[in-house]
Coordinates of C-alpha atoms in Angstrom, one line a residue:
M1 CA -27.3 4.2 -29.6
A2 CA -29.2 1.0 -29.6
A3 CA -28.2 0.3 -33.2
V4 CA -25.1 -1.5 -31.9
F5 CA -27.0 -4.4 -30.2
F6 CA -29.0 -5.1 -33.4
H7 CA -26.1 -4.4 -35.8
H8 CA -23.9 -7.0 -34.4
V9 CA -24.2 -10.8 -33.8
V10 CA -22.8 -13.3 -31.6
G11 CA -20.5 -14.6 -34.5
D12 CA -18.6 -11.2 -34.6
L13 CA -17.4 -12.3 -31.3
T14 CA -16.1 -15.5 -32.1
V15 CA -13.2 -14.2 -34.1
G16 CA -10.0 -15.7 -32.8
K17 CA -11.5 -17.6 -30.0
P18 CA -9.9 -21.1 -29.3
E19 CA -11.7 -24.3 -29.9
V20 CA -13.8 -25.8 -27.0
V21 CA -11.5 -28.2 -25.0
E22 CA -14.0 -30.3 -22.6
L23 CA -13.6 -30.9 -18.9
H24 CA -15.8 -34.1 -18.3
D25 CA -17.4 -35.1 -15.0
T26 CA -15.0 -38.0 -14.9
D27 CA -11.8 -35.9 -14.7
T28 CA -10.2 -35.1 -11.5
L29 CA -10.2 -32.0 -9.5
D30 CA -6.4 -31.6 -10.5
A31 CA -7.4 -31.3 -14.1
A32 CA -10.6 -28.9 -13.3
A33 CA -7.8 -26.7 -11.3
R34 CA -5.7 -26.5 -14.5
A35 CA -8.8 -25.7 -16.5
I36 CA -10.1 -23.0 -14.3
A37 CA -6.7 -21.2 -14.1
A38 CA -7.0 -20.7 -18.1
S39 CA -10.5 -19.9 -18.2
P40 CA -12.3 -16.3 -17.1
E41 CA -14.5 -15.7 -14.2
G42 CA -12.9 -18.3 -12.2
A43 CA -15.2 -21.2 -13.4
V44 CA -15.2 -23.7 -16.2
P45 CA -18.0 -25.6 -17.9
V46 CA -18.3 -29.5 -17.3
W47 CA -19.5 -32.1 -19.8
R48 CA -20.9 -35.4 -19.8
P49 CA -18.3 -37.8 -21.8
R50 CA -18.8 -38.0 -25.5
A51 CA -20.4 -40.9 -27.1
A52 CA -18.1 -41.1 -29.8
P53 CA -14.5 -39.8 -29.9
D54 CA -15.4 -37.2 -32.7
E55 CA -18.8 -35.9 -31.2
P56 CA -18.8 -32.3 -31.0
P57 CA -19.6 -30.1 -27.9
S58 CA -23.6 -29.8 -27.6
G59 CA -25.8 -28.0 -25.0
A60 CA -27.4 -31.8 -24.2
R61 CA -24.2 -32.8 -22.6
F62 CA -23.6 -29.7 -20.5
L63 CA -23.7 -30.6 -16.8
G64 CA -23.0 -27.3 -15.1
M65 CA -20.0 -25.3 -14.0
I66 CA -17.4 -25.7 -11.4
S67 CA -15.3 -22.7 -9.7
A68 CA -12.4 -22.3 -7.8
L69 CA -14.3 -21.7 -4.7
D70 CA -16.3 -25.1 -5.4
I71 CA -12.8 -26.9 -5.2
A72 CA -11.6 -25.1 -2.3
A73 CA -14.8 -25.7 -0.1
F74 CA -14.9 -29.4 -1.3
V75 CA -11.1 -30.0 -0.2
A76 CA -11.7 -28.3 3.1
A77 CA -15.0 -30.3 3.7
S78 CA -13.1 -33.5 2.9
G79 CA -10.6 -33.1 5.5
V80 CA -7.9 -35.2 3.5
G81 CA -5.8 -32.5 2.2
D82 CA -4.2 -32.8 -1.1
R83 CA -5.6 -36.5 -1.6
A84 CA -8.9 -34.4 -2.3
M85 CA -7.6 -33.2 -5.5
A86 CA -7.9 -36.8 -7.1
A87 CA -11.6 -36.8 -6.5
V88 CA -13.8 -36.6 -9.9
V89 CA -15.5 -33.5 -10.9
G90 CA -18.8 -35.0 -10.7
E91 CA -18.7 -35.2 -6.9
V92 CA -18.2 -31.5 -6.8
V93 CA -20.2 -29.7 -9.7
Q94 CA -23.9 -28.8 -9.1
P95 CA -25.9 -29.8 -12.0
N96 CA -27.4 -26.5 -13.9
P97 CA -28.1 -26.9 -17.5
G98 CA -29.2 -23.4 -17.7
L99 CA -25.9 -21.9 -17.2
L100 CA -24.9 -22.4 -20.9
R101 CA -27.1 -22.2 -24.0
E102 CA -26.1 -23.3 -27.2
V103 CA -26.8 -20.5 -29.7
D104 CA -26.3 -20.0 -33.7
P105 CA -23.6 -17.4 -34.5
G106 CA -26.1 -15.3 -36.4
T107 CA -28.0 -14.4 -33.1
R108 CA -28.3 -10.7 -32.5
L109 CA -26.3 -9.1 -29.7
I110 CA -29.4 -7.7 -28.0
D111 CA -30.8 -11.5 -27.7
A112 CA -27.5 -12.5 -26.3
L113 CA -27.9 -9.8 -23.6
D114 CA -31.2 -10.9 -22.6
L115 CA -30.0 -14.4 -22.2
M116 CA -27.2 -13.3 -20.0
K117 CA -29.4 -11.0 -18.0
Q118 CA -31.6 -14.3 -17.3
G119 CA -28.6 -16.1 -15.7
V120 CA -26.8 -17.8 -18.5
K121 CA -23.1 -17.5 -18.1
R122 CA -21.7 -19.0 -21.3
F123 CA -22.6 -19.3 -24.9
L124 CA -21.8 -22.4 -27.0
V125 CA -21.4 -21.0 -30.5
R126 CA -20.4 -22.8 -33.9
K127 CA -17.3 -21.5 -35.4
N128 CA -17.4 -22.9 -39.1
G129 CA -20.2 -23.0 -41.6
A130 CA -22.1 -20.5 -43.1
W131 CA -25.1 -18.7 -42.1
R132 CA -27.3 -16.3 -43.9
G133 CA -29.0 -13.2 -42.3
I134 CA -29.2 -9.3 -42.4
S135 CA -26.0 -7.5 -43.4
K136 CA -23.9 -7.4 -40.5
R137 CA -20.6 -5.2 -40.3
F138 CA -18.2 -8.4 -39.7
S139 CA -20.5 -10.9 -41.7
V140 CA -18.1 -11.0 -44.6
L141 CA -15.8 -13.0 -42.3
Y142 CA -18.1 -15.8 -42.3
N143 CA -19.6 -15.6 -45.8
G144 CA -17.2 -13.7 -47.9
K145 CA -19.9 -11.3 -49.1
W146 CA -22.7 -9.2 -47.9
L147 CA -25.9 -10.9 -47.8
K148 CA -29.3 -10.0 -47.5
N149 CA -32.1 -11.3 -45.4
M150 CA -33.5 -14.2 -47.3
E151 CA -36.7 -14.9 -45.3
A152 CA -38.8 -13.5 -42.5
T153 CA -37.5 -14.0 -38.9
S154 CA -39.4 -15.3 -36.1
P155 CA -39.5 -12.7 -33.0
T156 CA -39.9 -15.3 -30.6
S157 CA -36.6 -16.9 -30.9
A158 CA -33.2 -15.7 -30.8
S159 CA -31.6 -18.5 -32.7
S160 CA -34.5 -18.5 -35.5
S161 CA -33.3 -15.2 -36.5
R162 CA -30.8 -16.5 -39.0
E163 CA -31.5 -19.1 -41.5
L164 CA -28.5 -22.0 -41.4
S165 CA -27.0 -23.3 -44.5
S166 CA -24.0 -25.9 -44.5
S167 CA -21.4 -25.4 -47.1
T168 CA -19.4 -28.3 -46.1
S169 CA -19.7 -31.8 -44.7
S170 CA -16.9 -31.3 -42.3
T171 CA -17.4 -31.6 -38.6
Y172 CA -18.4 -28.3 -36.9
K173 CA -16.1 -26.6 -34.5
F174 CA -17.4 -24.9 -31.4
C175 CA -16.1 -22.1 -29.0
C176 CA -17.3 -20.8 -25.7
L177 CA -18.2 -17.0 -25.4
S178 CA -18.3 -15.9 -21.6
R179 CA -19.7 -12.6 -20.3
E180 CA -16.2 -11.4 -20.1
D181 CA -16.1 -11.7 -23.8
I182 CA -19.4 -9.7 -24.1
L183 CA -18.1 -7.1 -21.6
R184 CA -14.7 -6.6 -23.6
F185 CA -16.8 -6.2 -26.9
L186 CA -19.1 -3.5 -25.4
I187 CA -16.0 -1.4 -24.1
G188 CA -14.8 -1.5 -27.6
C189 CA -18.1 0.1 -28.6
L190 CA -18.4 2.9 -25.9
G191 CA -18.6 5.7 -28.5
A192 CA -21.6 3.9 -30.1
L193 CA -23.1 3.5 -26.6
A194 CA -22.9 7.4 -25.5
P195 CA -23.7 8.9 -23.2
I196 CA -24.5 5.9 -20.9
P197 CA -20.5 4.8 -20.3
L198 CA -19.9 8.2 -18.8
S199 CA -22.9 8.5 -16.4
P200 CA -22.4 7.5 -12.8
I201 CA -23.5 4.1 -11.9
S202 CA -25.7 5.5 -9.3
S203 CA -27.8 7.3 -11.8
L204 CA -28.0 4.1 -14.1
G205 CA -29.4 2.1 -11.5
A206 CA -26.3 -0.2 -12.0
I207 CA -25.7 -0.5 -8.2
N208 CA -27.2 -3.8 -6.4
P209 CA -27.8 -3.0 -2.8
H210 CA -28.7 -6.5 -2.3
Y211 CA -25.4 -8.0 -1.7
C212 CA -24.1 -10.8 0.6
H213 CA -22.0 -10.1 3.4
V214 CA -20.6 -11.4 6.6
D215 CA -18.8 -10.1 9.8
A216 CA -15.1 -10.6 9.7
S217 CA -15.5 -12.5 13.0
V218 CA -17.5 -15.4 11.2
P219 CA -15.7 -18.6 10.3
A220 CA -14.8 -18.8 7.0
M221 CA -16.1 -22.2 6.3
E222 CA -19.6 -20.6 7.3
A223 CA -19.0 -17.8 5.3
I224 CA -18.8 -19.7 2.0
Q225 CA -22.0 -21.3 2.6
K226 CA -23.4 -17.8 1.9
V227 CA -21.9 -17.1 -1.2
P228 CA -24.9 -16.6 -3.9
P229 CA -24.7 -17.9 -7.5
D230 CA -24.2 -14.2 -9.0
P231 CA -21.9 -12.6 -8.4
S232 CA -20.3 -15.6 -6.6
A233 CA -19.0 -13.6 -3.8
V234 CA -19.6 -12.5 -0.3
A235 CA -18.4 -9.3 1.4
V236 CA -16.6 -9.6 4.5
V237 CA -17.3 -6.5 6.7
E238 CA -16.8 -4.9 9.9
T239 CA -20.0 -3.2 11.3
T240 CA -19.6 0.1 13.1
P241 CA -21.8 1.2 15.8
D242 CA -23.9 3.4 13.6
G243 CA -24.8 0.4 11.6
T244 CA -22.7 1.2 8.5
R245 CA -20.6 -1.6 7.0
K246 CA -16.9 -1.1 5.9
I247 CA -15.5 -3.8 3.6
L248 CA -12.3 -5.6 4.6
G249 CA -12.2 -7.9 1.7
D250 CA -14.3 -10.7 -0.1
I251 CA -14.6 -14.7 -0.6
S252 CA -15.1 -15.3 -4.1
A253 CA -14.4 -17.8 -6.9
Y254 CA -12.4 -14.7 -8.5
K255 CA -10.3 -14.2 -5.5
L256 CA -9.5 -18.0 -5.3
W257 CA -8.6 -18.0 -9.1
K258 CA -5.2 -19.7 -9.6
C259 CA -5.0 -20.3 -5.8
D260 CA -3.3 -23.1 -4.0
Y261 CA -6.5 -25.0 -3.2
V262 CA -5.1 -27.1 -0.3
A263 CA -3.7 -24.0 1.3
A264 CA -6.9 -22.3 0.8
A265 CA -8.7 -25.2 2.1
W266 CA -6.7 -25.1 5.3
A267 CA -7.5 -21.5 5.7
L268 CA -11.1 -21.8 5.3
I269 CA -11.0 -24.4 8.1
N270 CA -9.0 -22.7 10.9
L271 CA -9.5 -19.2 10.0
S272 CA -12.2 -16.4 10.7
A273 CA -13.6 -14.7 7.3
G274 CA -11.6 -11.5 8.3
Q275 CA -8.3 -13.4 8.6
F276 CA -9.0 -15.3 5.4
V277 CA -9.3 -12.2 3.3
I278 CA -6.0 -10.6 4.8
G279 CA -4.1 -13.9 4.2
A280 CA -5.4 -14.9 0.7
D281 CA -2.7 -13.2 -1.5
D282 CA -0.6 -14.7 -4.3
N283 CA 1.3 -11.9 -5.8
E284 CA 2.4 -8.4 -4.5
S285 CA 2.1 -8.1 -0.7
T286 CA 4.0 -6.7 2.6
P287 CA 6.9 -8.8 3.6
I288 CA 6.6 -11.0 6.7
S289 CA 9.6 -9.0 8.1
A290 CA 7.4 -5.8 8.1
I291 CA 5.1 -7.2 10.4
P292 CA 5.6 -7.1 14.2
V293 CA 5.8 -11.0 14.9
P294 CA 8.2 -13.5 16.3
P295 CA 11.4 -14.3 14.4
I296 CA 11.1 -15.9 10.9
S297 CA 11.3 -19.4 11.1
S298 CA 13.2 -21.7 8.6
S299 CA 10.0 -22.5 6.7
L300 CA 9.6 -18.7 5.9
V301 CA 12.9 -17.9 4.4
E302 CA 14.9 -18.9 1.3
E303 CA 18.8 -19.2 1.3
I304 CA 20.5 -16.8 -0.9
G305 CA 24.0 -18.1 -0.6
P306 CA 26.5 -19.5 1.9
G307 CA 27.4 -17.2 4.5
R308 CA 24.7 -14.7 3.7
S309 CA 21.6 -13.7 5.6
P310 CA 18.2 -15.2 4.6
R311 CA 15.5 -13.2 2.9
A312 CA 12.1 -13.1 4.0
K313 CA 9.7 -14.3 1.7
K314 CA 6.6 -12.3 0.6
F315 CA 3.4 -13.1 2.9
S316 CA 1.3 -15.3 0.5
S317 CA -1.1 -18.3 0.2
R318 CA 1.6 -20.1 -1.7
S319 CA 4.0 -19.9 1.2
I320 CA 0.6 -20.3 3.4
G321 CA 1.8 -18.9 6.6
F322 CA -2.0 -17.7 6.7
L323 CA -1.7 -16.1 10.1
N324 CA -1.4 -19.5 11.6
S325 CA 0.6 -18.4 14.8
Q326 CA -1.1 -16.6 17.9
A327 CA 1.3 -13.8 17.3
H328 CA 0.2 -13.3 13.7
Q329 CA -3.5 -13.4 14.8
M330 CA -2.7 -10.7 17.2
A331 CA -1.2 -8.7 14.8
F332 CA -4.4 -8.9 12.5
G333 CA -5.9 -5.5 13.1
R334 CA -2.5 -3.9 12.6
M335 CA -2.0 -5.9 9.3
R336 CA -5.2 -4.5 7.9
S337 CA -4.1 -1.2 7.5
M338 CA -0.8 -1.8 6.2
Y339 CA -1.3 -4.9 3.9
R340 CA -3.3 -4.1 0.6
G341 CA -2.3 -6.8 -1.8
R342 CA -4.6 -8.8 -4.0
S343 CA -6.6 -9.7 -1.1
A344 CA -7.8 -6.1 -1.1
P345 CA -11.3 -5.9 -2.6
L346 CA -11.7 -4.5 -6.0
M347 CA -13.6 -1.2 -5.2
C348 CA -15.3 1.8 -6.8
K349 CA -17.2 5.0 -5.7
S350 CA -20.7 5.4 -6.0
T351 CA -20.1 8.2 -8.4
S352 CA -17.7 6.3 -10.8
S353 CA -18.8 6.1 -14.5
L354 CA -20.0 3.0 -15.8
A355 CA -17.2 2.9 -18.2
A356 CA -14.6 2.9 -15.3
V357 CA -16.3 0.1 -13.7
M358 CA -16.3 -2.0 -17.0
A359 CA -12.6 -1.1 -17.4
Q360 CA -11.7 -2.1 -13.8
M361 CA -13.6 -5.6 -14.1
L362 CA -11.8 -6.3 -17.5
S363 CA -8.3 -5.3 -16.2
H364 CA -8.7 -7.5 -13.1
R365 CA -10.7 -10.1 -14.8
A366 CA -13.1 -9.7 -12.1
T367 CA -16.7 -10.8 -11.9
H368 CA -17.7 -7.8 -9.5
V369 CA -16.9 -4.5 -8.2
W370 CA -17.8 -3.6 -4.6
V371 CA -19.2 0.0 -4.4
T372 CA -18.4 2.4 -1.6
D373 CA -20.4 5.5 -0.3
A374 CA -18.7 8.3 -2.2
E375 CA -20.2 11.0 0.3
S376 CA -18.9 9.3 3.6
E377 CA -16.0 10.7 5.5
E378 CA -14.8 7.3 6.0
D379 CA -13.2 4.9 3.4
G380 CA -14.8 1.8 2.5
V381 CA -18.4 2.3 3.6
L382 CA -20.2 -0.3 1.5
V383 CA -23.6 0.5 -0.3
G384 CA -23.7 -2.3 -2.8
V385 CA -22.1 -4.4 -5.8
V386 CA -21.9 -4.3 -9.6
G387 CA -21.8 -7.5 -11.7
Y388 CA -22.3 -8.5 -15.0
T389 CA -26.0 -8.5 -14.6
D390 CA -26.0 -5.0 -13.6
I391 CA -23.9 -3.6 -16.4
F392 CA -25.7 -5.4 -19.2
N393 CA -29.2 -4.1 -17.7
A394 CA -27.2 -0.5 -17.8
V395 CA -26.2 -0.5 -21.3
T396 CA -29.6 -1.7 -22.6
K397 CA -31.4 0.9 -20.7
S398 CA -31.9 2.7 -24.3
V399 CA -33.2 -0.5 -25.9
Y400 CA -36.0 -1.1 -23.2
P401 CA -36.5 2.5 -21.7
A402 CA -40.0 1.5 -20.4
A403 CA -38.7 -1.4 -18.4
S404 CA -35.9 0.6 -17.0

């Protein structure tokens, strides 16, 4: 079972990965928004500018990561609307060099997982050049033939587990590996990880009960101040008289991925957390005409031809009604039960298998899944959250049984 972690290396995951496109701290938030839309986890690495045009990426120039939530919060706090998107990334990003680690392509997968369990979110990996090490399943893609270990390796360093050799004087090319890439690789190895993937997440200890949450009545701006580093999400709940929490939605970098940041900022300023999660929808949703509100204004309809009736737009953060009228706010409670678009939280049961949760995260490109009580008679009773770190801990239980 544990062999998959020792018989694969980080280089195996770089096949087909594009070369790093750097976002610098001198770029604008508009540029950051475009970069985030093309990146996993709703966030993108930020680098200091190159000293020379041909200087390759390096861990020494990495500054930190900027997320969709960071941009929305900055625009909301600035109070200048879309003009805030002209600000530079350096004004927003929080320096944290520990989020990225430059590793050798010969680094074992088990060592890479250990680094990610310690808080690393990206690996910077060289794509070209030869490396030597223990024969690996896909090493032929890098070396052209099977290689034997040429010298003893040091157990104290993951990167020293391979001897590097340069067969060309050309400039190295680099790619970035995310936790999503690691998860995608693991889900392709479910058979080798059996029986762990088919076990309930509750029995694996994969449920994190120490999640961050706020009441639905709390202002959205106050809620985002409580978002933890990982997973970068806060649950919006309503608490019943007996003390149980029912999840209504969440505010997270994942939920704001590819959003209209100016519209999201307006909603953060003007709405409660509960209203924000109901309105933050970009795709499938309930048409406004299905909600008991006053007649639709001209700003919420689109003409479909002369002499024909206007058609209601779908409720969306891009059309940004965001429940801004008093009647919309009064209809909030009723909308919660009838509207379950993208703003609905990604949930699983405490009895769900680890494989099912991994598949959920990959299919939605999410950073976390909220866990509800499988034994409760009511839906949505929150008991915890599963993130990348929880999954990586669960799949390596066979490697470190004593630590589990």
